PDB file of C-alpha atoms in Angstrom:
ATOM      1  CA  MET O  32       9.554   0.234 -15.720  1.00  0.00           C
ATOM      2  CA  PRO O  33       7.160   2.721 -14.619  1.00  0.00           C
ATOM      3  CA  HIS O  34       4.761   2.364 -11.713  1.00  0.00           C
ATOM      4  CA  ARG O  35       0.980   2.718 -11.693  1.00  0.00           C
ATOM      5  CA  ALA O  36      -0.507   5.482  -9.931  1.00  0.00           C
ATOM      6  CA  PRO O  37      -2.031   4.690  -6.586  1.00  0.00           C
ATOM      7  CA  THR O  38      -5.842   5.164  -6.570  1.00  0.00           C
ATOM      8  CA  GLY O  39      -7.758   7.232  -4.091  1.00  0.00           C
ATOM      9  CA  SER O  40      -8.250   4.671  -1.358  1.00  0.00           C
ATOM     10  CA  GLU O  41      -4.504   3.756  -1.742  1.00  0.00           C
ATOM     11  CA  TYR O  42      -3.475   7.455  -1.371  1.00  0.00           C
ATOM     12  CA  ARG O  43      -5.630   7.360   1.908  1.00  0.00           C
ATOM     13  CA  MET O  44      -3.640   4.303   3.113  1.00  0.00           C
ATOM     14  CA  LEU O  45      -0.424   6.081   2.418  1.00  0.00           C
ATOM     15  CA  ALA O  46      -1.338   8.840   4.177  1.00  0.00           C
ATOM     16  CA  GLU O  47      -2.682   6.524   7.260  1.00  0.00           C
ATOM     17  CA  ALA O  48       0.976   5.212   7.509  1.00  0.00           C
ATOM     18  CA  VAL O  49       2.481   8.500   7.334  1.00  0.00           C
ATOM     19  CA  LEU O  50       0.411   9.550  10.479  1.00  0.00           C
ATOM     20  CA  GLN O  51       1.195   6.491  12.055  1.00  0.00           C
ATOM     21  CA  TRP O  52       4.749   7.493  11.936  1.00  0.00           C
ATOM     22  CA  TYR O  53       3.870  11.007  13.645  1.00  0.00           C
ATOM     23  CA  SER O  54       2.042   9.049  16.114  1.00  0.00           C
ATOM     24  CA  PHE O  55       4.647   6.391  16.877  1.00  0.00           C
ATOM     25  CA  TYR O  56       7.386   9.108  17.467  1.00  0.00           C
ATOM     26  CA  GLU O  57       4.999  11.730  19.109  1.00  0.00           C
ATOM     27  CA  VAL O  58       6.057  14.654  16.731  1.00  0.00           C
ATOM     28  CA  PRO O  59       3.667  17.272  15.538  1.00  0.00           C
ATOM     29  CA  PRO O  60       3.238  16.880  11.559  1.00  0.00           C
ATOM     30  CA  ASP O  61       5.878  19.013   9.714  1.00  0.00           C
ATOM     31  CA  ASP O  62       5.452  19.740   5.892  1.00  0.00           C
ATOM     32  CA  LYS O  63       9.073  18.985   5.027  1.00  0.00           C
ATOM     33  CA  ALA O  64       9.113  15.431   6.934  1.00  0.00           C
ATOM     34  CA  SER O  65       5.625  14.520   5.575  1.00  0.00           C
ATOM     35  CA  SER O  66       6.891  15.100   1.726  1.00  0.00           C
ATOM     36  CA  THR O  67      10.163  12.863   2.623  1.00  0.00           C
ATOM     37  CA  LEU O  68       7.529  10.404   4.305  1.00  0.00           C
ATOM     38  CA  VAL O  69       4.985  10.250   1.558  1.00  0.00           C
ATOM     39  CA  SER O  70       7.786  10.021  -0.756  1.00  0.00           C
ATOM     40  CA  ALA O  71       9.009   7.100   0.913  1.00  0.00           C
ATOM     41  CA  ALA O  72       5.657   5.241   1.800  1.00  0.00           C
ATOM     42  CA  LEU O  73       4.831   5.454  -1.928  1.00  0.00           C
ATOM     43  CA  GLU O  74       8.546   3.547  -2.835  1.00  0.00           C
ATOM     44  CA  PHE O  75       7.602   1.250  -0.266  1.00  0.00           C
ATOM     45  CA  PHE O  76       3.880   0.804  -1.860  1.00  0.00           C
ATOM     46  CA  HIS O  77       5.712   0.166  -5.278  1.00  0.00           C
ATOM     47  CA  ASP O  78       8.096  -2.173  -3.592  1.00  0.00           C
ATOM     48  CA  GLY O  79       4.793  -4.452  -2.454  1.00  0.00           C
ATOM     49  CA  HIS O  80       3.900  -3.125   1.079  1.00  0.00           C
ATOM     50  CA  HIS O  81       0.374  -2.626   0.523  1.00  0.00           C
ATOM     51  CA  THR O  82      -1.177  -2.196   4.066  1.00  0.00           C
ATOM     52  CA  ALA O  83      -0.864   0.868   6.056  1.00  0.00           C
ATOM     53  CA  GLU O  84       0.034  -1.091   8.846  1.00  0.00           C
ATOM     54  CA  ASP O  85       3.192  -2.476   6.316  1.00  0.00           C
ATOM     55  CA  LEU O  86       4.100   0.922   5.104  1.00  0.00           C
ATOM     56  CA  ALA O  87       3.910   2.293   8.659  1.00  0.00           C
ATOM     57  CA  VAL O  88       6.247  -0.403   9.959  1.00  0.00           C
ATOM     58  CA  MET O  89       8.814   0.402   7.093  1.00  0.00           C
ATOM     59  CA  LEU O  90       8.715   4.249   7.791  1.00  0.00           C
ATOM     60  CA  ILE O  91       9.253   3.450  11.433  1.00  0.00           C
ATOM     61  CA  GLY O  92      12.104   1.491  10.917  1.00  0.00           C
ATOM     62  CA  THR O  93      13.605   3.550   8.320  1.00  0.00           C
ATOM     63  CA  TYR O  94      13.066   7.035   9.395  1.00  0.00           C
ATOM     64  CA  VAL O  95      13.735   7.027  13.018  1.00  0.00           C
ATOM     65  CA  GLY O  96      12.592  10.458  14.679  1.00  0.00           C
ATOM     66  CA  ILE O  97      12.023  13.306  12.646  1.00  0.00           C
ATOM     67  CA  TRP O  98      15.721  14.503  12.397  1.00  0.00           C
ATOM     68  CA  SER O  99      16.131  11.516  10.198  1.00  0.00           C
ATOM     69  CA  THR O 100      13.371  12.877   7.486  1.00  0.00           C
ATOM     70  CA  LYS O 101      15.827  15.727   7.086  1.00  0.00           C
ATOM     71  CA  ILE O 102      17.472  16.529   3.911  1.00  0.00           C
ATOM     72  CA  ASN O 103      20.529  14.387   4.394  1.00  0.00           C
ATOM     73  CA  ALA O 104      18.276  11.384   5.431  1.00  0.00           C
ATOM     74  CA  PRO O 105      18.882   8.086   3.611  1.00  0.00           C
ATOM     75  CA  THR O 106      16.119   6.731   1.167  1.00  0.00           C
ATOM     76  CA  SER O 107      14.689   3.932   1.146  1.00  0.00           C
ATOM     77  CA  ALA O 108      17.152   2.615  -2.082  1.00  0.00           C
ATOM     78  CA  ALA O 109      20.243   3.589   0.066  1.00  0.00           C
ATOM     79  CA  ILE O 110      19.079   1.139   2.907  1.00  0.00           C
ATOM     80  CA  HIS O 111      18.306  -1.827   0.567  1.00  0.00           C
TER      81      HIS O 111
END
């Protein structure tokens, strides 16, 4: 079943969650990591996590540090 696209304010919320992840791990933003994190945040959003705080908690718990965002990192689907 296709998911609806997030609205503009929801995209800002996804971005805020990703920024919280960077802040938590005290690493500078990285394009490849951001791509992974935004994709994961979008999956979590579709799974029912609809606040920046909830999304950040999911990202922080799933992607522990910058190394976990690399190409062989587990997807949220693999963790469930």
